[in-house]
mmCIF file of C-alpha atoms in Angstrom:
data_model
loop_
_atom_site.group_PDB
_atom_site.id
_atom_site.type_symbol
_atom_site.label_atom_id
_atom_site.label_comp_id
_atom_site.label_asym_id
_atom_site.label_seq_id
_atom_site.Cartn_x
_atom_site.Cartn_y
_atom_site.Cartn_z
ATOM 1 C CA UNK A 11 93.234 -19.217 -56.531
ATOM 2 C CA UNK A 12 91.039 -22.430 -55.721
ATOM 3 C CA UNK A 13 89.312 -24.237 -58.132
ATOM 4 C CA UNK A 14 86.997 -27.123 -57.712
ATOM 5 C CA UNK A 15 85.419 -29.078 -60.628
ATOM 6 C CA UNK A 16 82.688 -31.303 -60.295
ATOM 7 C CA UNK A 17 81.755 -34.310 -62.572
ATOM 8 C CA UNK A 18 79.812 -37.352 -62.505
ATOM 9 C CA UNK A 19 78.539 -39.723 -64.682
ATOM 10 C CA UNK A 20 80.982 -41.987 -66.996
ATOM 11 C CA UNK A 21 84.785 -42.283 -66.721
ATOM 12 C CA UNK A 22 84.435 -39.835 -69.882
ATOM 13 C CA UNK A 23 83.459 -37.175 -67.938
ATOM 14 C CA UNK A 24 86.297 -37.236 -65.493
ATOM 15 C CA UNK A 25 88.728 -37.087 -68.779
ATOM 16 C CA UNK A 26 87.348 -34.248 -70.573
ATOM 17 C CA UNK A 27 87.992 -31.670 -67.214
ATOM 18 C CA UNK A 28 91.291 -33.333 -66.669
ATOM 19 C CA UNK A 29 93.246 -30.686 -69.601
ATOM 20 C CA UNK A 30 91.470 -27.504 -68.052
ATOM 21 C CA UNK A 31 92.162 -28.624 -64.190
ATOM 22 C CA UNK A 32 95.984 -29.756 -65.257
ATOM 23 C CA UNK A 33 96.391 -26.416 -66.628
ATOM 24 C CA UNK A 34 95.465 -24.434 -63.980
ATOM 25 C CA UNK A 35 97.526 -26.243 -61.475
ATOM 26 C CA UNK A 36 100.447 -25.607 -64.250
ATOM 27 C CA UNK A 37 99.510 -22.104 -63.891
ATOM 28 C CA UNK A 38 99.862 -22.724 -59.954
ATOM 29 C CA UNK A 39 96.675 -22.383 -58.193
ATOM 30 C CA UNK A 40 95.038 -25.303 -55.990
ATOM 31 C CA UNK A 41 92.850 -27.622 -57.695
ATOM 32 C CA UNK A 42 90.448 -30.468 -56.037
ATOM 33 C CA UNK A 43 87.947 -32.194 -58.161
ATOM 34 C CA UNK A 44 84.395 -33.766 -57.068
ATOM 35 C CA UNK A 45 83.016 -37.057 -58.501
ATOM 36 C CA UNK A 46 80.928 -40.449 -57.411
ATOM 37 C CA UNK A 47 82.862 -42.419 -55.664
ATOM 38 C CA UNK A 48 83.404 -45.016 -58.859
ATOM 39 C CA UNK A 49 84.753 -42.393 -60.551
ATOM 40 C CA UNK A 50 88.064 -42.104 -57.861
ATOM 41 C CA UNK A 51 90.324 -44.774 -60.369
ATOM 42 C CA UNK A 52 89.426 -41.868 -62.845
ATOM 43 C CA UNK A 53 90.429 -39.437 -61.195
ATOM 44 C CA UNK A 54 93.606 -40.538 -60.130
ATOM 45 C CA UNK A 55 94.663 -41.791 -63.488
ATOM 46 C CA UNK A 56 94.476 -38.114 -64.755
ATOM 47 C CA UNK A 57 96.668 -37.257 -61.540
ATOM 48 C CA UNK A 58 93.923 -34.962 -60.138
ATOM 49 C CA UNK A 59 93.334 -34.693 -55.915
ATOM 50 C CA UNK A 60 89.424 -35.876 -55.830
ATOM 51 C CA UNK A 61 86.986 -36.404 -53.320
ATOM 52 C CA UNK A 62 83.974 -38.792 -53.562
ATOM 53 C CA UNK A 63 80.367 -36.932 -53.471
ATOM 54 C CA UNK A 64 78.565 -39.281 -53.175
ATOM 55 C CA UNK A 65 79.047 -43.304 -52.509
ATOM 56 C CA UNK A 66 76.266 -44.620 -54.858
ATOM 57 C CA UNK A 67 77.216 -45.816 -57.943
ATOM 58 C CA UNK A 68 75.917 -43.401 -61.074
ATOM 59 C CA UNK A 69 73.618 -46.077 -62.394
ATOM 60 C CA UNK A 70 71.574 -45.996 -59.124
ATOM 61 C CA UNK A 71 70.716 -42.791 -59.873
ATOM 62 C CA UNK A 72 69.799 -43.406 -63.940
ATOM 63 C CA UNK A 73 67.584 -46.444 -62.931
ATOM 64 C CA UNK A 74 65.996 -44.933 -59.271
ATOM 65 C CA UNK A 75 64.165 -42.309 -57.996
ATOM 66 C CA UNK A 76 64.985 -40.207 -54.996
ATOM 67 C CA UNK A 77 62.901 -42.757 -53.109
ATOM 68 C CA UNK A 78 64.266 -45.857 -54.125
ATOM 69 C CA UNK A 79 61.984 -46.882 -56.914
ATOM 70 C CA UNK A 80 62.507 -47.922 -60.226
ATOM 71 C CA UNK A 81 62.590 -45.455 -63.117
ATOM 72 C CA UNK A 82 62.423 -47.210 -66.672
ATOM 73 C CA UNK A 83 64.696 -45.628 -69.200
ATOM 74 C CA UNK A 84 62.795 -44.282 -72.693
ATOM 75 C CA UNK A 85 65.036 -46.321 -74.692
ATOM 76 C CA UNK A 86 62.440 -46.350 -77.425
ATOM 77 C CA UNK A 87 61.485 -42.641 -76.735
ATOM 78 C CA UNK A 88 62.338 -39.636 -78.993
ATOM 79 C CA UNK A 89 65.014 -36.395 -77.957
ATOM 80 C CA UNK A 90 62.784 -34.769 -75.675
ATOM 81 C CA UNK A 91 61.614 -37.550 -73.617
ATOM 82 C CA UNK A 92 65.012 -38.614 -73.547
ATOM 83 C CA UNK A 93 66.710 -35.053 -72.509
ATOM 84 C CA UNK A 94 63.970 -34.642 -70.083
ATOM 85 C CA UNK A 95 64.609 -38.200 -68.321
ATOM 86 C CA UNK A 96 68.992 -37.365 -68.596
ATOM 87 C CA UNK A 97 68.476 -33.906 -66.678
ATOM 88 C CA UNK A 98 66.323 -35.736 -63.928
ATOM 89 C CA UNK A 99 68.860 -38.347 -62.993
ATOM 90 C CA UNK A 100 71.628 -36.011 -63.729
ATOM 91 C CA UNK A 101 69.723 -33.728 -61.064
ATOM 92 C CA UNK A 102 69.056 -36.316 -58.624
ATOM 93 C CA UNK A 103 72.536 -37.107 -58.727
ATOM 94 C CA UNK A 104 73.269 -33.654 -57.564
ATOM 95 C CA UNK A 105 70.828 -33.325 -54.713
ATOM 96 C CA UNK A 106 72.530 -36.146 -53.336
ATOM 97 C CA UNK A 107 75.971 -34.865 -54.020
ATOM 98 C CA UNK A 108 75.106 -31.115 -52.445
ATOM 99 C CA UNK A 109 75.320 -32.293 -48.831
ATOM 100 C CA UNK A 110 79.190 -33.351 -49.052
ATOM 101 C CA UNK A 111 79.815 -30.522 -51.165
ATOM 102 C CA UNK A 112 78.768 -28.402 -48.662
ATOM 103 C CA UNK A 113 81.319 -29.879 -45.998
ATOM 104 C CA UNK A 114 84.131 -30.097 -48.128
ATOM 105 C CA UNK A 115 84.059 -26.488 -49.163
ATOM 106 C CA UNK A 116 83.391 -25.313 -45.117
ATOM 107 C CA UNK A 117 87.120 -26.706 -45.038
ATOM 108 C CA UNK A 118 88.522 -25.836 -48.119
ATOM 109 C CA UNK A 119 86.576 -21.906 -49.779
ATOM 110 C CA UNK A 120 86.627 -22.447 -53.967
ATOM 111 C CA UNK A 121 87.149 -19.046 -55.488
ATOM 112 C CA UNK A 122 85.290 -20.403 -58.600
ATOM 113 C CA UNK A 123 83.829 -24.156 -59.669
ATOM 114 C CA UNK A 124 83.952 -25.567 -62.532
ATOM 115 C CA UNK A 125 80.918 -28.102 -63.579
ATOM 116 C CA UNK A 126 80.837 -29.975 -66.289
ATOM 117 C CA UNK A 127 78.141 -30.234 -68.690
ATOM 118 C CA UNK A 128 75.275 -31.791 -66.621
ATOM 119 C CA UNK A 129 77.324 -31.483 -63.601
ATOM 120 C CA UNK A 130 74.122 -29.957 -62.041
ATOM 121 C CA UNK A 131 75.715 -29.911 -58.561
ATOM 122 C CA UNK A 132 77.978 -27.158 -59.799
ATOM 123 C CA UNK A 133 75.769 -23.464 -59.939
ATOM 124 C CA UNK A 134 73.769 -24.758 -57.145
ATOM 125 C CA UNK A 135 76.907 -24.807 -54.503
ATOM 126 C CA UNK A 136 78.932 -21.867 -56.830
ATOM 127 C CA UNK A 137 75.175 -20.168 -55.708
ATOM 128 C CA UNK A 138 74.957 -21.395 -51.851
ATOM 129 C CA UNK A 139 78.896 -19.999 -52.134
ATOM 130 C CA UNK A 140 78.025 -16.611 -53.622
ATOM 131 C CA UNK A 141 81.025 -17.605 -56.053
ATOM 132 C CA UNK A 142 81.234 -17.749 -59.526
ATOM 133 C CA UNK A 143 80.629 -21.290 -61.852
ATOM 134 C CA UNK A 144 81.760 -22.318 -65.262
ATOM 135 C CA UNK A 145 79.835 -24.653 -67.479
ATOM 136 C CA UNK A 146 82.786 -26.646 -69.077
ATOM 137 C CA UNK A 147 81.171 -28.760 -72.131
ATOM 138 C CA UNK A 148 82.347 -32.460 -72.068
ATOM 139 C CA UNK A 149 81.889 -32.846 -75.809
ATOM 140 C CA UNK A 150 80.458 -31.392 -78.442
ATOM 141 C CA UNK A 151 76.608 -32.413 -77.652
ATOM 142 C CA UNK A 152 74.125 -30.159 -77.595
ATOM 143 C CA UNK A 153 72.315 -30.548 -74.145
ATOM 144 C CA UNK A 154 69.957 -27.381 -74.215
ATOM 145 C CA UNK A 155 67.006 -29.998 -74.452
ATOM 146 C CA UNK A 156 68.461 -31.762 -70.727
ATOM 147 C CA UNK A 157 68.642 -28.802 -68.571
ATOM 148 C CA UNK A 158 65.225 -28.843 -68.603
ATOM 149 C CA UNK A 159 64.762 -32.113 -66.224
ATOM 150 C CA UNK A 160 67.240 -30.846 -64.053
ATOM 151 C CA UNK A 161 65.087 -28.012 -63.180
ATOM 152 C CA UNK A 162 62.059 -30.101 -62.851
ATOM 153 C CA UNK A 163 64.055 -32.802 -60.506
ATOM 154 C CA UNK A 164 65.773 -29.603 -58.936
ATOM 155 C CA UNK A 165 62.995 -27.519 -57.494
ATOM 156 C CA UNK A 166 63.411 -28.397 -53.552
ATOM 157 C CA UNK A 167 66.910 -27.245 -54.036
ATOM 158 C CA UNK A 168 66.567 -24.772 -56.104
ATOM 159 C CA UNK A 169 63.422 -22.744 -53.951
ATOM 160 C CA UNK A 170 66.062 -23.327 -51.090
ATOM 161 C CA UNK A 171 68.091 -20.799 -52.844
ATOM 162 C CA UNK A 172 65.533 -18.428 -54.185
ATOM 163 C CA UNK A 173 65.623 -19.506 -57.758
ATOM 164 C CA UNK A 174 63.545 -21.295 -60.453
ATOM 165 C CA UNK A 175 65.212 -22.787 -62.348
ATOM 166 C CA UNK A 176 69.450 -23.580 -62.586
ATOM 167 C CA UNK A 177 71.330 -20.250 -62.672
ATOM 168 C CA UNK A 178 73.286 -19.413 -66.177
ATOM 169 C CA UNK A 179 77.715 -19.624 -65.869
ATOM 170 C CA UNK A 180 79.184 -16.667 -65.530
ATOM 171 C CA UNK A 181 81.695 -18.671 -68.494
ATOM 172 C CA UNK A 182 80.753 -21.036 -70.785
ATOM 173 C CA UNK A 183 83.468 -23.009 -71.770
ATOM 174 C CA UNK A 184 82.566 -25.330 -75.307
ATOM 175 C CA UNK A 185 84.958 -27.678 -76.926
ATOM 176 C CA UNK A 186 82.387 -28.182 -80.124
ATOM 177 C CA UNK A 187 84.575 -26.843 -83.175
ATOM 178 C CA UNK A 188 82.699 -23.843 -84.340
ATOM 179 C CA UNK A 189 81.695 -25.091 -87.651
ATOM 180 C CA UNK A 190 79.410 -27.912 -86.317
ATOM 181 C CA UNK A 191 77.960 -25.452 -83.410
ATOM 182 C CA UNK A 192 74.275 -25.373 -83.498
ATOM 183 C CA UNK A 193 73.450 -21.928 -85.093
ATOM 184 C CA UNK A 194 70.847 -21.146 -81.773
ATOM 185 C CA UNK A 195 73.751 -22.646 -79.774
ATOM 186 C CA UNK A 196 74.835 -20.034 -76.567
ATOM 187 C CA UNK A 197 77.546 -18.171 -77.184
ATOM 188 C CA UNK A 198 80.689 -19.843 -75.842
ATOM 189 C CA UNK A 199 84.102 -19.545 -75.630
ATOM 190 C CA UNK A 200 86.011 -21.515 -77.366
ATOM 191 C CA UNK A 201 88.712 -24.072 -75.864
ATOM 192 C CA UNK A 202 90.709 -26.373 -77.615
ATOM 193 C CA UNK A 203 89.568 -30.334 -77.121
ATOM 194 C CA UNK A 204 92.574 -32.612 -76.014
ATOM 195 C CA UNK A 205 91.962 -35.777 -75.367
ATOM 196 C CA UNK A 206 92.604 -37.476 -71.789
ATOM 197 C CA UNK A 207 92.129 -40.870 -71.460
ATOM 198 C CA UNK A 208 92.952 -44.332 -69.143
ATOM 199 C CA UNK A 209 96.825 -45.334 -70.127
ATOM 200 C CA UNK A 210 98.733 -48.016 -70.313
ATOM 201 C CA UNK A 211 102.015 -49.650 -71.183
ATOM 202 C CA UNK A 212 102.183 -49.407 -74.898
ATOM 203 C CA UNK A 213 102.885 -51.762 -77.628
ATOM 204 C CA UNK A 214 104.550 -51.272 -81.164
ATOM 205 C CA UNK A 215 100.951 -52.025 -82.934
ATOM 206 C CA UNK A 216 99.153 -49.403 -80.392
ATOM 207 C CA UNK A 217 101.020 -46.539 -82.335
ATOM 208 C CA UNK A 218 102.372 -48.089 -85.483
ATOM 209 C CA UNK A 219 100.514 -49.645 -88.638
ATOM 210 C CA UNK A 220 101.542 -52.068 -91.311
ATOM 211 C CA UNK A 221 100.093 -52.377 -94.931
ATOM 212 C CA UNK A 222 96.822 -53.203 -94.358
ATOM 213 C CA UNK A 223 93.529 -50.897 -93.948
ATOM 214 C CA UNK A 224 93.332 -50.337 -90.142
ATOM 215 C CA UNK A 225 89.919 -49.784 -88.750
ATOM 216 C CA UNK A 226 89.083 -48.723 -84.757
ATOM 217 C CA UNK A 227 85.732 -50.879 -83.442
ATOM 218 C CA UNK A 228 84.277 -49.230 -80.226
ATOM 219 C CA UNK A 229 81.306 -48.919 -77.731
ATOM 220 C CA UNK A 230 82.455 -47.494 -75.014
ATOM 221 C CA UNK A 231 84.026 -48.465 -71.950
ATOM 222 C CA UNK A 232 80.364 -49.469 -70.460
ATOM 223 C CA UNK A 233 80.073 -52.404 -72.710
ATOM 224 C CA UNK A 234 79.037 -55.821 -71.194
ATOM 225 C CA UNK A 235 78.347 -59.021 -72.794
ATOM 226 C CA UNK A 236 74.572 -59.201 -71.754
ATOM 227 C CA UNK A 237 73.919 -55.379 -71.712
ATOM 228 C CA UNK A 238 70.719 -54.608 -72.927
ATOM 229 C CA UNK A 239 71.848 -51.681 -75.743
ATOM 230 C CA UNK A 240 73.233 -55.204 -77.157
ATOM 231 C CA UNK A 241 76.538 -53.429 -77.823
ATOM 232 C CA UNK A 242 78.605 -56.955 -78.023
ATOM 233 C CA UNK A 243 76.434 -58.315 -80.492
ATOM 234 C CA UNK A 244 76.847 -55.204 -82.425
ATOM 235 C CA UNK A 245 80.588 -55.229 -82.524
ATOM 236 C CA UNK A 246 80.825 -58.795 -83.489
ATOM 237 C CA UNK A 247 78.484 -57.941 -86.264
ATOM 238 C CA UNK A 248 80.332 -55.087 -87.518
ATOM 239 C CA UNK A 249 83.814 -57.414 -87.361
ATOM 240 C CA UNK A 250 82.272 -59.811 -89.672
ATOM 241 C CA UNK A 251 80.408 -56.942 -92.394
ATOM 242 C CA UNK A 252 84.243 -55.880 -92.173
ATOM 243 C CA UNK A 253 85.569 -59.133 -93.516
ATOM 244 C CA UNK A 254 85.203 -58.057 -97.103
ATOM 245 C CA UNK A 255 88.060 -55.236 -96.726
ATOM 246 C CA UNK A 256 90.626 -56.967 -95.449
ATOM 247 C CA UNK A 257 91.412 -54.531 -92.695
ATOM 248 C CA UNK A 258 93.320 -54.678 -89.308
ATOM 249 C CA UNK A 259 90.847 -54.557 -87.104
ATOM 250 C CA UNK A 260 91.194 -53.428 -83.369
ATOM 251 C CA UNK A 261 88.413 -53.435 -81.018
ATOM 252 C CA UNK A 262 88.809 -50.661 -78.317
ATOM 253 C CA UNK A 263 86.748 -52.759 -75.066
ATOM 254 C CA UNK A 264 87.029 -53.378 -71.255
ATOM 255 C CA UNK A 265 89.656 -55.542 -71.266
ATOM 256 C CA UNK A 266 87.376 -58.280 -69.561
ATOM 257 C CA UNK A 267 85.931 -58.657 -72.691
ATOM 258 C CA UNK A 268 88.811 -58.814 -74.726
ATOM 259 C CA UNK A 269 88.870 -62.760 -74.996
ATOM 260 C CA UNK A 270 85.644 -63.217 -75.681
ATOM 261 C CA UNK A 271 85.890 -60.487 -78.571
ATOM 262 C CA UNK A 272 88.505 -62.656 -80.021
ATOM 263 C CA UNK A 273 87.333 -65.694 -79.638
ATOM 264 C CA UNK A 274 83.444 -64.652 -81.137
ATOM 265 C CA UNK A 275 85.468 -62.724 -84.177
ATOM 266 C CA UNK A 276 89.100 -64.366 -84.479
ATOM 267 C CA UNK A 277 91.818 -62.189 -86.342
ATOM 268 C CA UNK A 278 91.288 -59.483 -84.253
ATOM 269 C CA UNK A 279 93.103 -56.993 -81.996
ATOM 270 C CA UNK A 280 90.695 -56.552 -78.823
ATOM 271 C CA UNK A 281 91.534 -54.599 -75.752
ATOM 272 C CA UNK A 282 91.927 -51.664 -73.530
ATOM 273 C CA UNK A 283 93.446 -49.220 -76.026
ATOM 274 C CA UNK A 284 94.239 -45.394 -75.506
ATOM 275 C CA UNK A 285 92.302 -43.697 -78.561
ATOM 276 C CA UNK A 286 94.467 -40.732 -78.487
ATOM 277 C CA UNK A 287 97.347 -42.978 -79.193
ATOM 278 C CA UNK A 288 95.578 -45.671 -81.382
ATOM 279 C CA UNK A 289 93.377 -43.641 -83.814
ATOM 280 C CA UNK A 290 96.134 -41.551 -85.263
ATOM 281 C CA UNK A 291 97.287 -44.804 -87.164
ATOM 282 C CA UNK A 292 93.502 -45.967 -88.262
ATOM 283 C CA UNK A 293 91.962 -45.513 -91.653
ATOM 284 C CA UNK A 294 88.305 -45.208 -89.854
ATOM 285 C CA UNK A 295 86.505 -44.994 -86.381
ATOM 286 C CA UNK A 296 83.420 -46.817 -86.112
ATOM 287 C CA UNK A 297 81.407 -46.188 -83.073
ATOM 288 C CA UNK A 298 77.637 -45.539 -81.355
ATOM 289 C CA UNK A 299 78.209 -41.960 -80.852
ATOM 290 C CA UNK A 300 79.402 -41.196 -77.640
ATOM 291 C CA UNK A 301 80.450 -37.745 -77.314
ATOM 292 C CA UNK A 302 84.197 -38.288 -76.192
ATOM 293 C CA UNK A 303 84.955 -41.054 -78.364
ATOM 294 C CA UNK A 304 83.423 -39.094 -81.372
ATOM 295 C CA UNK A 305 85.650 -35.893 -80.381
ATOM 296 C CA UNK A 306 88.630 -37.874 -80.256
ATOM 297 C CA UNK A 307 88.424 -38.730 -83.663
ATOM 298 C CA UNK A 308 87.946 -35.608 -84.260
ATOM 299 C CA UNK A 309 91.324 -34.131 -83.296
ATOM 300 C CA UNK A 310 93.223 -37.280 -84.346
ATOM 301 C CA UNK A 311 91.076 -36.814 -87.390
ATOM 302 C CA UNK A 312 89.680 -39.831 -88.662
ATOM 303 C CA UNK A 313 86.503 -40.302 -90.376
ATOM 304 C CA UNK A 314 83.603 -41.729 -89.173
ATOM 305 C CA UNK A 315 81.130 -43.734 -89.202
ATOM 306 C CA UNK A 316 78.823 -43.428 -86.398
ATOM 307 C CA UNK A 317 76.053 -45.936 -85.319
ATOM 308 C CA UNK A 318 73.964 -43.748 -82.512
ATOM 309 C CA UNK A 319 72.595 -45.372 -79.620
ATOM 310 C CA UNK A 320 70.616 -43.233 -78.299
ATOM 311 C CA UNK A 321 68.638 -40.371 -80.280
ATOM 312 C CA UNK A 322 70.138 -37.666 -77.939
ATOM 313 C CA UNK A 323 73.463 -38.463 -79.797
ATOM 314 C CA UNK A 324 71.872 -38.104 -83.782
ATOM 315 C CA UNK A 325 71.872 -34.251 -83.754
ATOM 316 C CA UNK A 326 76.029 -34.173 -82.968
ATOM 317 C CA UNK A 327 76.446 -37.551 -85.546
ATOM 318 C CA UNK A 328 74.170 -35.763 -88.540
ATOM 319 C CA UNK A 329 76.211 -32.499 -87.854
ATOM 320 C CA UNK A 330 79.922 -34.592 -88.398
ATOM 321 C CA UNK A 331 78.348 -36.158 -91.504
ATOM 322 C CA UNK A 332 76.545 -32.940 -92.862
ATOM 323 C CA UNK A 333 80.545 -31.276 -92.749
ATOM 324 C CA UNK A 334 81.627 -34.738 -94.661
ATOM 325 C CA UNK A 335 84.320 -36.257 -91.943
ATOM 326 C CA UNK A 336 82.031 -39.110 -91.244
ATOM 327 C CA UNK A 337 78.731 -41.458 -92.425
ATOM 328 C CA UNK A 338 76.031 -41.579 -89.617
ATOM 329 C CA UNK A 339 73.420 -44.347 -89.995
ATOM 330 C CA UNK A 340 70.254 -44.384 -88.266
ATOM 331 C CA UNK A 341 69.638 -45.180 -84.422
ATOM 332 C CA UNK A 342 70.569 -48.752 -84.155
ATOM 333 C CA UNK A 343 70.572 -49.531 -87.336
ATOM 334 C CA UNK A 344 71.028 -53.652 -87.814
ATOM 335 C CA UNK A 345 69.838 -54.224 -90.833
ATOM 336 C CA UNK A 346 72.382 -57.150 -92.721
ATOM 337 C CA UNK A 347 75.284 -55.431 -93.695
ATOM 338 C CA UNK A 348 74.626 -51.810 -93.582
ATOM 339 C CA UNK A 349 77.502 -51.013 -91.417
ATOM 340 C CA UNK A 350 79.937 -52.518 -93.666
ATOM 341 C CA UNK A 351 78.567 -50.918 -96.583
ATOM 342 C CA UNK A 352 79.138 -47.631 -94.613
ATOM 343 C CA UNK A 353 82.525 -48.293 -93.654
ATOM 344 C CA UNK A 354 83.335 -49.423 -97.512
ATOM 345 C CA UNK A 355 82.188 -45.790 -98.592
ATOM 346 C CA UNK A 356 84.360 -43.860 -96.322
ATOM 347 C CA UNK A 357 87.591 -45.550 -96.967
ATOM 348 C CA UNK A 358 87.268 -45.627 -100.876
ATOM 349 C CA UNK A 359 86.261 -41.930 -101.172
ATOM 350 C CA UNK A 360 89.066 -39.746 -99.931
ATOM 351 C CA UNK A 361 86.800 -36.896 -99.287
ATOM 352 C CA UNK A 362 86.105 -38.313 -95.529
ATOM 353 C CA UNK A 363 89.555 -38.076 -95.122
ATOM 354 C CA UNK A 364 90.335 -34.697 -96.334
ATOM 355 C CA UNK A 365 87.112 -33.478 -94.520
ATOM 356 C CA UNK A 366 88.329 -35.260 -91.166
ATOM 357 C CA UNK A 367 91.759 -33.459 -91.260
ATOM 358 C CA UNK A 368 90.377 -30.053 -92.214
ATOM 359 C CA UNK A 369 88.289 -30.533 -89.097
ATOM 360 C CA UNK A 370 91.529 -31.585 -87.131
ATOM 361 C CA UNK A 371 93.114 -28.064 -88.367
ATOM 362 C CA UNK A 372 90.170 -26.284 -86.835
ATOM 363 C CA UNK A 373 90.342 -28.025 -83.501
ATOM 364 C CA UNK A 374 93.759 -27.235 -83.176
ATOM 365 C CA UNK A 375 93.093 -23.363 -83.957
ATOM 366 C CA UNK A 376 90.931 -22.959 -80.911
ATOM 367 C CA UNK A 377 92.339 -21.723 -77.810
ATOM 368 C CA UNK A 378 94.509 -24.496 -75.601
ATOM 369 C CA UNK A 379 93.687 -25.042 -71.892
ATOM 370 C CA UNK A 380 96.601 -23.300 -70.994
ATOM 371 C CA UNK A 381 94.898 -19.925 -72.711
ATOM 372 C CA UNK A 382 91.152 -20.625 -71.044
ATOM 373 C CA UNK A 383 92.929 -20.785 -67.488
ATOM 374 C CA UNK A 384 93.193 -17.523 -67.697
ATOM 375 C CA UNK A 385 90.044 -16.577 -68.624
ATOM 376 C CA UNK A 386 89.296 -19.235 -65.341
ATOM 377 C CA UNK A 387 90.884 -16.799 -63.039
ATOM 378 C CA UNK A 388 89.660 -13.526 -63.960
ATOM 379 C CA UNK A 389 86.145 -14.541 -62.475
ATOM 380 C CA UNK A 390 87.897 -14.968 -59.152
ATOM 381 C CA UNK A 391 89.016 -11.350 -59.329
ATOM 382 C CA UNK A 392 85.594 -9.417 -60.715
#
């Protein structure tokens, strides 16, 4: 059997297919994936054969229209407005990709593909194919309130094919653990999250801990110094409301940043570090919600405390603190010192903890990759 998956957006995205697509190939059938070209480091870091679908980078597509001109983000905007402007770039990211797509799969027939959450490319070729397509969920965020600007952005290429809006997967794949699924979520089946990440040589205090509280800082892997979310400023903020519990502090960032980190917040360890390796030695995670990072704490499991950047990510960060693994403040919060107050009540009440590791035990109930590859290649046989 053939299998092509199809991705786009961050680095992230590229990760969370990476288990699903290894296992398959385990299970021997041919595997390709599909991504923007400044995903291809990605790719090959999980060790999976990719092609480029496109050449422009994935921020072209957030910040312009199909015609070149400049779309302003709702940064200020609520969940709909938000969702709505995520499924149109995610869809005009598509339309550009379907054209390659195409070619690629004249030469080389899929029996199924395999998109991932927004990967709106994915029904629309699995369609123009007459093959079957699997929605695999990148995290655990609900995205019912996106697919909507998709099918707005998507309606040349969708009356092309006789439809109205983006067909339904024949398998929907969903990493969320079931007790923090939406109760109007879609049904699903289940799969195990693993986390797949960037490597790199390790070092003693990547995977071991001393004495001291250890706490992992992080905003992603798209941080910049003079990025207007103001992530920098808010993880030099957080270092210093941290000050007061004495904690080893490492600060998971592009490792272009890492000596300014140190320099702006001293006794700090700043970096590229591998979650899945680091966060099984931490005491706490503190992050702006993004969807990977917050399911990798998960399965190491790690409380929380969750600073969301955007108000797409509050549902998923209310959901983790409503089960008790984590603390999640509002949107941006800055005022003086309420991260550090936040971080002070998860590691003195042992509840998070207990919470967090119950959490882990349910994440590592749900089926493994290797199980959902069959499931993969039944749909090649209907």
């Amino acid at each position: 059997m053939r299998v092509l998956f199809v991705t786009g957006g961050g680095q992230a995205t590229v990760f969370s297919l990476a288990p699903l697509a290894t296992a398959l190939r385990g299970a021997g059938h041919e595997i390709f994936m599909a991504a923007n070209s400044d995903l291809m480091s990605a790719a090959r870091a999980a060790a999976i054969p990719a092609i480029p679908m496109t050449g422009l980078p994935v921020r072209h597509f957030v910040s312009r229209d199909r015609q070149g001109r400049p779309v302003p983000p709702p940064l200020d905007a609520g969940v709909a407005e938000q969702g709505l402007f995520t499924g149109r770039w995610f869809g005009r990211m598509a339309a550009a990709s379907l054209g390659v797509l195409k070619e690629f799969t004249a030469a080389w027939r899929p029996d199924v593909v395999v998109g991932g959450t927004m990967a709106y490319a994915a029904p629309l070729l699995a369609r123009h194919l007459g093959i079957p397509w699997v929605r695999l969920a990148w995290d655990a965020i609900d995205a019912r309130h996106v697919h909507p600007g998709a099918d707005e952005e998507l309606q040349p290429e969708l009356s092309e094919l006789g439809l109205a809006h983006l067909p339904e997967p024949d398998l929907f794949i969903d990493v969320c653990p079931p007790s923090l699924r939406p109760a109007a979520a879609r049904p699903a089946s289940p799969m195990r999250y693993v986390p797949a990440n960037r490597q790199r040589q390790l070092e003693p205090g990547m995977y071991t801990r001393g004495d001291r509280r250890r706490i992992c800082l992080t905003a992603g892997s798209q941080v910049t110094r003079d990025g207007h979310h103001k992530l920098f400023e808010f993880l030099t903020r957080t270092v210093a409301e941290l000050a007061p519990l004495d904690a080893d502090i490492l600060i998971a960032a592009p490792d272009g940043l890492a000596a300014e980190l140190r320099e702006a917040c001293g006794d700090v360890h700043a970096g590229w570090f591998p979650l899945d390796v680091v966060l099984p030695t931490c005491d706490l995670l503190v992050h702006h919600g993004g969807g990977v990072t917050s399911l990798t704490g998960m399965y190491c499991g790690t409380p929380q405390v969750i600073v969301p950047g955007a108000e797409m990510l509050v549902d998923q960060a209310q959901r983790l603190a409503g089960y008790g693994a984590a603390v999640t403040l509002k949107t941006g919060e800055d005022a003086p010192d309420v991260v550090g107050a936040a971080c002070r009540e998860v590691v003195s009440d042992t509840s998070f903890t207990t919470r967090a590791r119950a959490l882990r035990d349910e994440i590592l109930e749900m089926p493994s990759p290797n199980q959902m590859a069959g499931a993969v290649a039944e749909l090649a046989h209907r």
